Coordinates of C-alpha atoms and ligand atoms in Angstrom, one line a residue:
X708 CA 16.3 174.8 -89.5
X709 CA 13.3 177.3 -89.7
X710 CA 11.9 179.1 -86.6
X711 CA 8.4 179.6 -85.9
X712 CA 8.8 182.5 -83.4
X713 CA 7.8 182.8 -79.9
X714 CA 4.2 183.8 -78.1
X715 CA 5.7 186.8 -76.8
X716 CA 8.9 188.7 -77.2
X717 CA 11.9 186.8 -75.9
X718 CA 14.3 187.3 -73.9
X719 CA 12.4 188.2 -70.8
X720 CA 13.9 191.2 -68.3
X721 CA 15.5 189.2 -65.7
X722 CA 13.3 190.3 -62.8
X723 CA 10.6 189.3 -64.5
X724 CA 11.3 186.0 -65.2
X725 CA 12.8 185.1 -61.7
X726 CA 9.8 186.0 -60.1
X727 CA 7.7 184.3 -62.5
X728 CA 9.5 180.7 -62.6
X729 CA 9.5 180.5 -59.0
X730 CA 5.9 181.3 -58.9
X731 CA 5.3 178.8 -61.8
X732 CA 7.2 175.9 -60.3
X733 CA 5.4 176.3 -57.3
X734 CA 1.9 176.2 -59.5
X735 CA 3.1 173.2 -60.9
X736 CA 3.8 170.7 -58.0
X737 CA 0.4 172.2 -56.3
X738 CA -1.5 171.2 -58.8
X739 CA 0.1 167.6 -59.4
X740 CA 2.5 168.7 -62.8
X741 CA 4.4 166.7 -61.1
X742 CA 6.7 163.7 -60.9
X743 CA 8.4 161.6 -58.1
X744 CA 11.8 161.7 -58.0
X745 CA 14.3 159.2 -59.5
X746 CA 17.1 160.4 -57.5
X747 CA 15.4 160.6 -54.3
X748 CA 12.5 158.4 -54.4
X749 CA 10.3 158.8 -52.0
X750 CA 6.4 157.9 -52.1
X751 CA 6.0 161.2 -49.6
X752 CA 7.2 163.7 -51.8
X753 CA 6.8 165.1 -55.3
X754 CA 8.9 167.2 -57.6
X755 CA 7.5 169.6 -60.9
X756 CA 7.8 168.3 -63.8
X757 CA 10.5 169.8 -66.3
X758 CA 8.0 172.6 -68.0
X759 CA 8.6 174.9 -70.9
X760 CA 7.9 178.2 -69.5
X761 CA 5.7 179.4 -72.2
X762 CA 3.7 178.0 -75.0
X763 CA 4.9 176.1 -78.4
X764 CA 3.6 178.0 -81.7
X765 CA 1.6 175.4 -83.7
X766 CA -0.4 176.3 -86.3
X767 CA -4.0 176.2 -86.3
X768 CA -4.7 174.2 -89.6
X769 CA -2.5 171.8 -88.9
X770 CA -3.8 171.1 -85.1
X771 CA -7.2 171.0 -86.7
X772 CA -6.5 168.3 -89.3
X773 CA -5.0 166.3 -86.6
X774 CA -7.5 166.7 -84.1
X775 CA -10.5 165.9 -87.2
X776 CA -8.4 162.9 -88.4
X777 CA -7.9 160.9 -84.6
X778 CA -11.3 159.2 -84.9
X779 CA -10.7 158.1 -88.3
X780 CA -7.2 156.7 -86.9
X781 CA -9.3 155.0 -83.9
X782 CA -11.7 153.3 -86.7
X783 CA -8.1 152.0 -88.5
X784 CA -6.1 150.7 -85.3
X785 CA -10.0 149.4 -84.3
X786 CA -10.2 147.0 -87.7
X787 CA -6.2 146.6 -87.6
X788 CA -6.6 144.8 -84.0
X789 CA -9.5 142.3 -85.0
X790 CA -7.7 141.1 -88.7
X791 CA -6.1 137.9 -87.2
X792 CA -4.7 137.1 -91.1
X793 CA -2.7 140.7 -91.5
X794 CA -1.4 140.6 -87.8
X795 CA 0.1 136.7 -88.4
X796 CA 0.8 137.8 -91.9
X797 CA 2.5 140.6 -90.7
X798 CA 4.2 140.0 -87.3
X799 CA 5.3 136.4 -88.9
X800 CA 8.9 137.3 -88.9
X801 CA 9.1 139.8 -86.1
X802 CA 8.6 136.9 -83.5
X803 CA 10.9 134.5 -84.9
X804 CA 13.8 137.1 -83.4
X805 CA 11.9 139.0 -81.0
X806 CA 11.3 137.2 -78.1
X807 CA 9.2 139.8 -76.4
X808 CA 6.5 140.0 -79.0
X809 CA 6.6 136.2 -79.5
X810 CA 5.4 136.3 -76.1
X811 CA 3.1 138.8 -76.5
X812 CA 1.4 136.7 -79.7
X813 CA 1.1 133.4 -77.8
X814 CA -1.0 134.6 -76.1
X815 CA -2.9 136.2 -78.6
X816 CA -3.2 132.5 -80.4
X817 CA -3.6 130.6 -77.2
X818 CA -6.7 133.1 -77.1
X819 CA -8.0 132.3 -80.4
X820 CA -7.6 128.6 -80.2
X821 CA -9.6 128.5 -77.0
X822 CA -13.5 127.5 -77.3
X823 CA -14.6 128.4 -74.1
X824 CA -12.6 132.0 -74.3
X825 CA -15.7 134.6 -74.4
X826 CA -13.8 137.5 -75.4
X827 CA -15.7 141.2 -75.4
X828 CA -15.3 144.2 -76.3
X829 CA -12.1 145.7 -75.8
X830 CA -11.0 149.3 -75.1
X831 CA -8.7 151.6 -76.7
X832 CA -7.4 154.6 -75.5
X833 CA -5.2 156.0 -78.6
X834 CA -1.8 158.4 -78.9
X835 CA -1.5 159.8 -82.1
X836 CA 2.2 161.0 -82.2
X837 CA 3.3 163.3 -84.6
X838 CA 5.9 166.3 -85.2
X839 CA 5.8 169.2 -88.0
X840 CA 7.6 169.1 -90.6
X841 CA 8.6 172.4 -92.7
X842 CA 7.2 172.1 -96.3
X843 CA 8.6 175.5 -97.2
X844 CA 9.6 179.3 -95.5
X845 CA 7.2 181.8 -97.0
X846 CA 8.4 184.2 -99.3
X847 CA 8.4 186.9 -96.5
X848 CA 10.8 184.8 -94.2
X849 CA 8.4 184.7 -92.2
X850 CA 7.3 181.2 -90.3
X851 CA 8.0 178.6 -92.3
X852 CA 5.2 176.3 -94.0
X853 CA 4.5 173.2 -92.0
X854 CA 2.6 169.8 -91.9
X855 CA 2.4 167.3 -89.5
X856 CA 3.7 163.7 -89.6
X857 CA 3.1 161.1 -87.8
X858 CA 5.5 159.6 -85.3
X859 CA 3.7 156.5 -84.1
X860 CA 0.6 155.6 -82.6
X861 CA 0.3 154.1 -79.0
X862 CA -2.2 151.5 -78.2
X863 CA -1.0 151.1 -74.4
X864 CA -0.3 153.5 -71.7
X865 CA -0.6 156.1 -73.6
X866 CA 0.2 158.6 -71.1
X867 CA -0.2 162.6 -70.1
X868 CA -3.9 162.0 -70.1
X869 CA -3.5 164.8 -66.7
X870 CA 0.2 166.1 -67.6
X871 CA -1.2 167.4 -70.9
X872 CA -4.4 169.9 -69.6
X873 CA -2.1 170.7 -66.5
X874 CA 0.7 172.0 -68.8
X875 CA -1.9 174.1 -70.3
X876 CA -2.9 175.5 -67.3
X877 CA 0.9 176.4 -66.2
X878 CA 1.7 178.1 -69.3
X879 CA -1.8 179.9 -69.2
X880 CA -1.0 181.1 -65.5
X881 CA 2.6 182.3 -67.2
X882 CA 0.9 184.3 -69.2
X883 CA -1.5 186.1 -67.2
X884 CA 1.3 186.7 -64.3
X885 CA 3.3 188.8 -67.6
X886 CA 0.6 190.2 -68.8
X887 CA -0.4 188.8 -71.3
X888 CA -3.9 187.3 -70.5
X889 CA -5.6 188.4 -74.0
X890 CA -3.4 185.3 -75.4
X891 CA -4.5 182.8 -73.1
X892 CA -7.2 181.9 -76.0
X893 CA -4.9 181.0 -78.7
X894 CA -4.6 177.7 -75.5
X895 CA -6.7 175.0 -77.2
X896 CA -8.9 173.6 -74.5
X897 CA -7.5 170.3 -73.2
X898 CA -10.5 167.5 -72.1
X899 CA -7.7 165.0 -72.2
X900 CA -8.4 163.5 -68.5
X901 CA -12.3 164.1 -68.6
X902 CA -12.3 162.2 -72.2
X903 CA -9.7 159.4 -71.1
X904 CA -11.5 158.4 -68.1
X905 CA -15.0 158.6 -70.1
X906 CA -13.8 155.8 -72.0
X907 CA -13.1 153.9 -68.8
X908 CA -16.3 154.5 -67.8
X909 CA -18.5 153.9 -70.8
X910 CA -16.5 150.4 -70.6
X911 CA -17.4 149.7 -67.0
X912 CA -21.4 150.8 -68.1
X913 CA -21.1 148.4 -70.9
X914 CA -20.7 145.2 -68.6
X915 CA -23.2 146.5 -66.5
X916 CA -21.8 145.1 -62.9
X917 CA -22.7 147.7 -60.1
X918 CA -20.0 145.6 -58.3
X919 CA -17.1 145.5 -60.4
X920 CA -14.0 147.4 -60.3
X921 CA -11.8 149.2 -62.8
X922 CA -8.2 147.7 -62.6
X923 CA -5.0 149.8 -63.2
X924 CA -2.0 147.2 -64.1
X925 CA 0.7 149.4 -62.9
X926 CA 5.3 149.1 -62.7
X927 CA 7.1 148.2 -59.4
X928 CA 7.8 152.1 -58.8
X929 CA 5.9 155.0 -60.3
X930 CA 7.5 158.2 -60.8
X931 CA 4.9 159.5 -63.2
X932 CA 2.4 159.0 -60.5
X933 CA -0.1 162.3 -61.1
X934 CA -0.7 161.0 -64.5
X935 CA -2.3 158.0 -62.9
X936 CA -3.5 159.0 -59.5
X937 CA -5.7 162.2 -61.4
X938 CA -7.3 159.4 -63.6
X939 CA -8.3 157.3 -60.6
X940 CA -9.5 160.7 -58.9
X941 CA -11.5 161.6 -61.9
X942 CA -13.7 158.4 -61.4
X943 CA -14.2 158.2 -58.2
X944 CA -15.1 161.7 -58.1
X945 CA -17.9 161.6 -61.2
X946 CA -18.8 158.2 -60.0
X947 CA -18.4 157.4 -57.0
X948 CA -19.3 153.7 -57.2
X949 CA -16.6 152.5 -59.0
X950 CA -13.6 151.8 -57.1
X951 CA -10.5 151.8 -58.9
X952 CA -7.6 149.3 -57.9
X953 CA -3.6 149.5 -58.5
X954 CA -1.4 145.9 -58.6
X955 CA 1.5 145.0 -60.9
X956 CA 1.5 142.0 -63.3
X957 CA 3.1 139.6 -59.8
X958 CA 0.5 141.0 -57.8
X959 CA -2.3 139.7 -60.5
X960 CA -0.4 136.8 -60.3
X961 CA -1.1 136.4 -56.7
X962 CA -4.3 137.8 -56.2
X963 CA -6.1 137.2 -59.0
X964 CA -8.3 134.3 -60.7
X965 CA -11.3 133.5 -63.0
X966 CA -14.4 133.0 -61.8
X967 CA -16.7 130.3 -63.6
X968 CA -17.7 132.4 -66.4
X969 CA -14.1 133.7 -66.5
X970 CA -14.9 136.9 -64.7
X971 CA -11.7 138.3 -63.4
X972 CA -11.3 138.6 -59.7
X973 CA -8.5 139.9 -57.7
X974 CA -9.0 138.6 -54.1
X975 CA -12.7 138.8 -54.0
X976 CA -13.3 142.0 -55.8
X977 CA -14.7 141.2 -59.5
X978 CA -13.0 143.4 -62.3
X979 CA -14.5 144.5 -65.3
X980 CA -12.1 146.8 -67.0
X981 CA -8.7 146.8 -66.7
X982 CA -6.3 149.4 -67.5
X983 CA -2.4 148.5 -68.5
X984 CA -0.1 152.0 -67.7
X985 CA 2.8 148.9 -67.5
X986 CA 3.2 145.5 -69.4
X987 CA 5.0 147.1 -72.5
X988 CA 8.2 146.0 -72.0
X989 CA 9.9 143.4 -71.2
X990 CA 11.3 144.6 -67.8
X991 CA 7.8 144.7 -66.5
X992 CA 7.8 140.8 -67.0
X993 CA 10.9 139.4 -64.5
X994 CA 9.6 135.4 -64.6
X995 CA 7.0 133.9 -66.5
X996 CA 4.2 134.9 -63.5
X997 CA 4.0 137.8 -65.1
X998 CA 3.2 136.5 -68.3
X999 CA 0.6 134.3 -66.9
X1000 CA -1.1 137.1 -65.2
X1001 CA -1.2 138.9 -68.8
X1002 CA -2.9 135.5 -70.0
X1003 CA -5.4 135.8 -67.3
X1004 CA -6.1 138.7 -68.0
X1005 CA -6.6 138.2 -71.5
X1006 CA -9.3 135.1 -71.2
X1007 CA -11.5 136.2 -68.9
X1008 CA -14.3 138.7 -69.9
X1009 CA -13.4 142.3 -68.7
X1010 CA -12.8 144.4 -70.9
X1011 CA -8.8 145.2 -71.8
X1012 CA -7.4 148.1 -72.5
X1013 CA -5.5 147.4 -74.0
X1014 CA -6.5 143.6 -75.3
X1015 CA -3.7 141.8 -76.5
X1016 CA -4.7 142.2 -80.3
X1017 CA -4.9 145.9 -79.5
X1018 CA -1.3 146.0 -78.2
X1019 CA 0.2 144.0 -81.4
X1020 CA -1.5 146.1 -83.5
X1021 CA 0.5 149.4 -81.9
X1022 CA 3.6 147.5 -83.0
X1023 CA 6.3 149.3 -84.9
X1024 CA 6.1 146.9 -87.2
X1025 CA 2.5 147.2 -88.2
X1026 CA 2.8 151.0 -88.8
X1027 CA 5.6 150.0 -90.9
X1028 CA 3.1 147.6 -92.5
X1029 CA 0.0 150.2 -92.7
X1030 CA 2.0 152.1 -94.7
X1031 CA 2.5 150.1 -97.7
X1032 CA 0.8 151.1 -100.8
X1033 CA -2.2 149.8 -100.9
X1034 CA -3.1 148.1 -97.6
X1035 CA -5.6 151.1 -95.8
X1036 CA -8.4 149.7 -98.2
X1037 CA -9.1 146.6 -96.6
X1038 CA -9.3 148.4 -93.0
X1039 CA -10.7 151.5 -94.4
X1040 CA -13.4 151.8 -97.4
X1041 CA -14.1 155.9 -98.0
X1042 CA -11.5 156.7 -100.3
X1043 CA -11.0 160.1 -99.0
X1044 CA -10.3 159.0 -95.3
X1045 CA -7.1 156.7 -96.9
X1046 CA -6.0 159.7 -98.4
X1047 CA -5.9 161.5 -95.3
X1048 CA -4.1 159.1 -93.3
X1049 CA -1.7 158.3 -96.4
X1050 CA -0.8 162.2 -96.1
X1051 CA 0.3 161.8 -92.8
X1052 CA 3.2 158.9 -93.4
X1053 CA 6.4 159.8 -93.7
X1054 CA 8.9 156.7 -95.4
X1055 CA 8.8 153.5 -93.5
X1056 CA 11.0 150.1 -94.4
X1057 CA 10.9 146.7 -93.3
X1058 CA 14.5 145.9 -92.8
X1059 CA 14.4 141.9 -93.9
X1060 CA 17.2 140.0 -95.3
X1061 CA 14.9 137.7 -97.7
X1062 CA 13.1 140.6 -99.6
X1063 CA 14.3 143.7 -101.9
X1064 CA 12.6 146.1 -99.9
X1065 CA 14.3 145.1 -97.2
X1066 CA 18.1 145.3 -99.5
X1067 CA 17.0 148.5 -101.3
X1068 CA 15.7 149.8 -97.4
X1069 CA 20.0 148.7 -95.8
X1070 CA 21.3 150.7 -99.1
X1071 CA 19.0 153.5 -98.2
X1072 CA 20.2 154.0 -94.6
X1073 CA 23.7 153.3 -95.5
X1074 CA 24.1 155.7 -98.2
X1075 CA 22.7 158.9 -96.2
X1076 CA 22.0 157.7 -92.7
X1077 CA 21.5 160.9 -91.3
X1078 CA 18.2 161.1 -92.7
X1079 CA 16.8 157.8 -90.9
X1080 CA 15.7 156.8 -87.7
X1081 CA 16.0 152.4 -87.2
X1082 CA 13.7 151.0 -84.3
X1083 CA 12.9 147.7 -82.8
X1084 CA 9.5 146.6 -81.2
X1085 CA 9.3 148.4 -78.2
X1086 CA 7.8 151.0 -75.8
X1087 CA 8.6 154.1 -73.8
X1088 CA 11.6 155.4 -75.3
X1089 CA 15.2 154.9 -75.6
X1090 CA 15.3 152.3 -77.7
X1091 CA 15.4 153.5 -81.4
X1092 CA 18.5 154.2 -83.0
X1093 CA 19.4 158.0 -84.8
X1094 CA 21.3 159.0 -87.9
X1095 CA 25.1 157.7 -87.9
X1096 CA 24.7 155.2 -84.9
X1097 CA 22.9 153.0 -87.4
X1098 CA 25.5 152.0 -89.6
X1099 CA 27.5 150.3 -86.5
X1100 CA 24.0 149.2 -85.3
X1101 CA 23.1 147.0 -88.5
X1102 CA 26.7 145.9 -88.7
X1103 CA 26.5 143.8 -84.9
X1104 CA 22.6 142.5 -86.2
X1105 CA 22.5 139.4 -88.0
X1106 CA 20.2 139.4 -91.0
X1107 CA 17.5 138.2 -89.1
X1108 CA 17.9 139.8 -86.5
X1109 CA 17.7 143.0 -88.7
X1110 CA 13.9 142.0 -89.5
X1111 CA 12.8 142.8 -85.8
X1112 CA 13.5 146.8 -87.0
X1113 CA 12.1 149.0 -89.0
X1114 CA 13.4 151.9 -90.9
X1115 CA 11.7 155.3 -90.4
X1116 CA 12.6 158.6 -92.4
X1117 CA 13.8 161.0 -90.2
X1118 CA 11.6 163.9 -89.5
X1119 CA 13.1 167.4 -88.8
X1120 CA 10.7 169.6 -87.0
X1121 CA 11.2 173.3 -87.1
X1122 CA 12.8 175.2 -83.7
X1123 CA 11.2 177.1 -81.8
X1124 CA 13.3 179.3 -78.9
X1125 CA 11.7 179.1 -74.8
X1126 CA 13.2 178.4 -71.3
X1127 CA 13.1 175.0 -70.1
X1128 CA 12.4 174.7 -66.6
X1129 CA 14.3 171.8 -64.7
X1130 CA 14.1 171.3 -61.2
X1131 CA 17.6 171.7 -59.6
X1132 CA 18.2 174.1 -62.9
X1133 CA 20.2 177.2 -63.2
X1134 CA 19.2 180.8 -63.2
X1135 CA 19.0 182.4 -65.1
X1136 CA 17.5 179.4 -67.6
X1137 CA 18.7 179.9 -71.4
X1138 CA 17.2 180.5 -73.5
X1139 CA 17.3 177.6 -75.6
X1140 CA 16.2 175.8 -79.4
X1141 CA 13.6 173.8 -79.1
X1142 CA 11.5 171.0 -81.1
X1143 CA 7.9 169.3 -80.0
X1144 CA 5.7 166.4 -80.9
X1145 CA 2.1 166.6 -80.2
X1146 CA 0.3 164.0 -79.1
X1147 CA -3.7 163.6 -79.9
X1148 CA -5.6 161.3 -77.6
X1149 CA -8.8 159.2 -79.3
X1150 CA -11.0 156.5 -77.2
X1151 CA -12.6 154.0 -78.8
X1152 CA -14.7 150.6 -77.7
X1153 CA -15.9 147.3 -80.0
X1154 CA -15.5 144.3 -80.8
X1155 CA -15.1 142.3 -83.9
X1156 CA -18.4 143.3 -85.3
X1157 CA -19.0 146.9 -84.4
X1158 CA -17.6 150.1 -82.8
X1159 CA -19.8 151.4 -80.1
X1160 CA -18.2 154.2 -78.9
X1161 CA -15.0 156.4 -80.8
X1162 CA -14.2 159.9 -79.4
X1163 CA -11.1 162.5 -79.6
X1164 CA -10.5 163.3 -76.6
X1165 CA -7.8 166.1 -76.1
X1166 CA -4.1 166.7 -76.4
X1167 CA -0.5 166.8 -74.7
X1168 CA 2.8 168.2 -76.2
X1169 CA 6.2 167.3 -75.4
X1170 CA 9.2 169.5 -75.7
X1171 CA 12.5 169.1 -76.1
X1172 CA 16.2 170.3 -77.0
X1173 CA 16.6 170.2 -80.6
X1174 CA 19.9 168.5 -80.4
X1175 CA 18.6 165.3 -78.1
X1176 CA 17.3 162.4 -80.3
X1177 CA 14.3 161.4 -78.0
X1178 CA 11.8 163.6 -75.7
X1179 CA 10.4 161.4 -72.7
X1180 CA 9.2 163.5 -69.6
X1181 CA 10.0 160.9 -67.1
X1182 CA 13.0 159.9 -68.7
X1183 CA 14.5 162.7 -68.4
X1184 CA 14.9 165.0 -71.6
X1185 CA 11.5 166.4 -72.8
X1186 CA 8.9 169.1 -70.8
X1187 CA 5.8 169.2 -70.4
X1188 CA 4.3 172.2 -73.1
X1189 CA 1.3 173.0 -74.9
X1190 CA 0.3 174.4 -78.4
X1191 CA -0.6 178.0 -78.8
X1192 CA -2.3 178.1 -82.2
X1193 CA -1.4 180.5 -84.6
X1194 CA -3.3 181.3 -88.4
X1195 CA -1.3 180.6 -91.5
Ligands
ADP179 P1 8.7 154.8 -78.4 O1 7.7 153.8 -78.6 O2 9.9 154.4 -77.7 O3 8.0 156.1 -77.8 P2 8.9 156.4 -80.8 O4 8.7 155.9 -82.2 O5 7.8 157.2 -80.4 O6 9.2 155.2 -79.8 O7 10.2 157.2 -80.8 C1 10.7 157.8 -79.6 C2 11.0 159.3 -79.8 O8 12.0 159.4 -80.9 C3 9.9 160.1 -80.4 O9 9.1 160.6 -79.3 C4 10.6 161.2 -81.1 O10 11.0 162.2 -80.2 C5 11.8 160.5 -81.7 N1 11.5 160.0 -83.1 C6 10.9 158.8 -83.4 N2 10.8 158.7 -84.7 C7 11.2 159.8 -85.3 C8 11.4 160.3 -86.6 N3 11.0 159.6 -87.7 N4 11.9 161.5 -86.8 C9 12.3 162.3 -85.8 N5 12.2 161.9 -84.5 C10 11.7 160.7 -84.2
MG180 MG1 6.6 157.2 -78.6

């Protein structure tokens, strides 16, 4: 694989770097880059986040295009969520195997069905995800040529709304403790947070209830607690009437209700915009309770984010759909923004029995699996399966079953070398290859008529080993990292 280099000269002089990791990891939990601990949980204590030491090369065109083309992918995933006839159409086979998104779309037709449901506008806040991919090394040998690609996009809980800035500031603090304070500028700023919580706001100002409180639908434990707590902080802090308010899907259960004009309530506190950071995966619904809370949710008026048609349309399955030849034009009408999206799709296959896409898509993948990536429905990571595990994958499916996945071209970002800084790790840290995926926030608000409101709103990169499959923070394998742009 092709290299892009570092920020500064690697390796550092041992000294150097000892004193500067412990002064680093000491930035990091005191200003919330931070996680709780999985091993020793403990809602009185925090531990830094993994961290790469010093900044990713990324090059500047590239970040650009991505950062110009997120409200353009807002407008999309907006008019994707409110076609009822190419979410059926397209999810039509997916729920007759998988029982979590079943779930997910009875509600979504219970919804539609019901007279008196007076649904509003609904809230997205957006992940772009996407990795570069070498085109070609220049003839110098220099860095090689790259574009981005997208990954997926994430319609719920999109998180490192906080973890994304903060790693910014880390690596900028790094920097400045080695000397090297002139390249803090090549640090894209980060409003991330600030542009996240915006949306949240503008929401709340849209139903216009001095009163009302913003929601957060949150898991039984959160480890990746800064990434929330800094959002509710945010709010309070720029506006200090709104109170923000944390229960889990059993809690809603419990506590909540519809008023007569299907306000939400939760004990006697009226919500108007509620914010899911859980409710993507089936673990986060142990008994039907939790389901109904979700329907509760769904009919009364607040504002969702994200609303149920919102979540479908962050699917797998859909991306897989968006990308057929063809379909952009009936969510999208300038020609040149479908071309601009289009560039950004790497190969993606339905994987069903009953069709030849889906045959010539199981020859594909069984002829040269190392070049494909097979993943079902879900959220949050560790779920997709890499390379030669497919093969003995499809074999245990039935066909149906099969249909639930789709088939992704594998993408194979170029390396880039750094230290990756674990707490418990060794010292000195390797110096180790390593492979990112940015992510690219947008915000967007509207309803089936109209978007009112659609924003970028900053940035988070995730690094990890280039031999592990999968990156998560929490989970375990990626670090928190940010871009340092460089001119190609
Ligand atoms: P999830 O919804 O679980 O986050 P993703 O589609 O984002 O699922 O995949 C999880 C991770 O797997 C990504 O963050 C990325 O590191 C890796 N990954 C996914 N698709 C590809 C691909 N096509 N090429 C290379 N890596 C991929
Ligand atoms: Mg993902």
């Amino acid at each position: 694989m092709p290299d892009l280099g570092s920020c500064i000269p690697f390796p550092l002089e041992e000294e150097a770097l000892k004193e500067v990791i412990s002064k680093a990891k000491d930035w990091a939990i005191m200003h919330g880059a931070a996680l709780r601990s999985k091993v020793n949980f403990s809602e009185d204590s925090l531990q830094f986040a993994p961290f790469i030491l010093l900044p990713t090369l990324f090059p500047r065109r590239e970040f650009e295009k991505a950062v110009r083309l997120q409200p353009i992918l807002n407008e999309l995933m907006h008019w994707v969520a409110h076609d009822t006839e190419f979410l059926r159409e397209t999810l039509s086979n997916t729920i007759k195997v998988d029982e979590f998104t079943r779930k997910l779309f009875e509600i979504y037709e219970k919804i539609l069905a019901d007279k008196d449901s007076t649904q509003s506008y609904s809230l997205g806040l957006l992940r772009s995800d996407l990795m570069l991919e070498s085109c070609c090394t220049d003839k110098d040998n220099q860095r090689p040529y790259c574009c981005w690609k997208q990954i997926e996009i994430n319609t719920i809980a999109s998180g490192f709304g906080h973890l994304g800035p903060i790693s910014r500031e880390i690596q900028s603090f790094v920097l400045t403790e080695l000397n090297h304070a002139d390249k803090v500028k090549n640090l894209p700023q980060n409003n991330a947070l600030a542009g996240l919580c915006e949306g949240m706001i503008e929401a709340w100002n849209l139903k216009g209830n001095p009163n009302a409180a913003i929601l957060f639908i949150i898991e039984d434990v959160t480890y990746n607690i800064c990434d929330q707590r800094f959002h509710e902080f945010y709010i309070r802090k720029m506006h200090p009437e709104i109170k923000v308010i944390r229960k889990t899907l059993t809690e809603v259960h419990q506590f909540g209700s519809l008023g007569p004009n299907n306000e939400l309530k939760i004990n006697d506190v009226e919500v108007t915009v509620v914010y899911f950071r859980a409710g993507y995966e089936p673990g986060h619904y142990p008994s039907q309770n939790e389901w109904d809370a979700r329907y509760v949710i769904e009919k009364s008026t607040a504002i969702k984010c994200p609303s149920i048609s919102y979540h479908l349309a962050g699917t797998k399955k859909v991306q897989q759909a968006l990308a057929k030849p063809g379909i952009l034009k009936r969510f999208i009408t300038d020609d040149i923004k479908i071309k601009q999206i289009t560039d950004i799709f790497t190969g993606l296959y339905a994987m069903d029995s009953n069709t030849d896409e889906g045959q010539t898509a199981l020859r594909m993948v069984l002829t040269d699996p190392a070049k494909y990536v097979l993943k079902p429905q879900r959220e949050g990571g560790g779920n997709n399966v890499y390379g030669h595990d497919i093969p003995n994958a499809l074999q245990k499916m039935s066909d149906v079953e099969r249909s639930a996945w789709i088939l992704m071209e594998r993408i194979f970002p170029p390396i880039s070398k750094g230290y990756m800084i674990r707490p418990g790790g060794s010292f000195p840290p390797p110096l180790v290859d390593l492979v990112s995926e940015l992510g690219i926030f947008g915000a967007v608000i509207g309803d089936k008529n109209a978007i009112v409101y659609n924003s970028h709103c900053g940035h988070m990169l995730r690094t990890k080993l280039e031999k592990s499959n999968e990156g998560g923070v929490a989970a375990g394998s990626g670090a928190l990292d940010s871009p340092y742009l460089y001119d190609d």
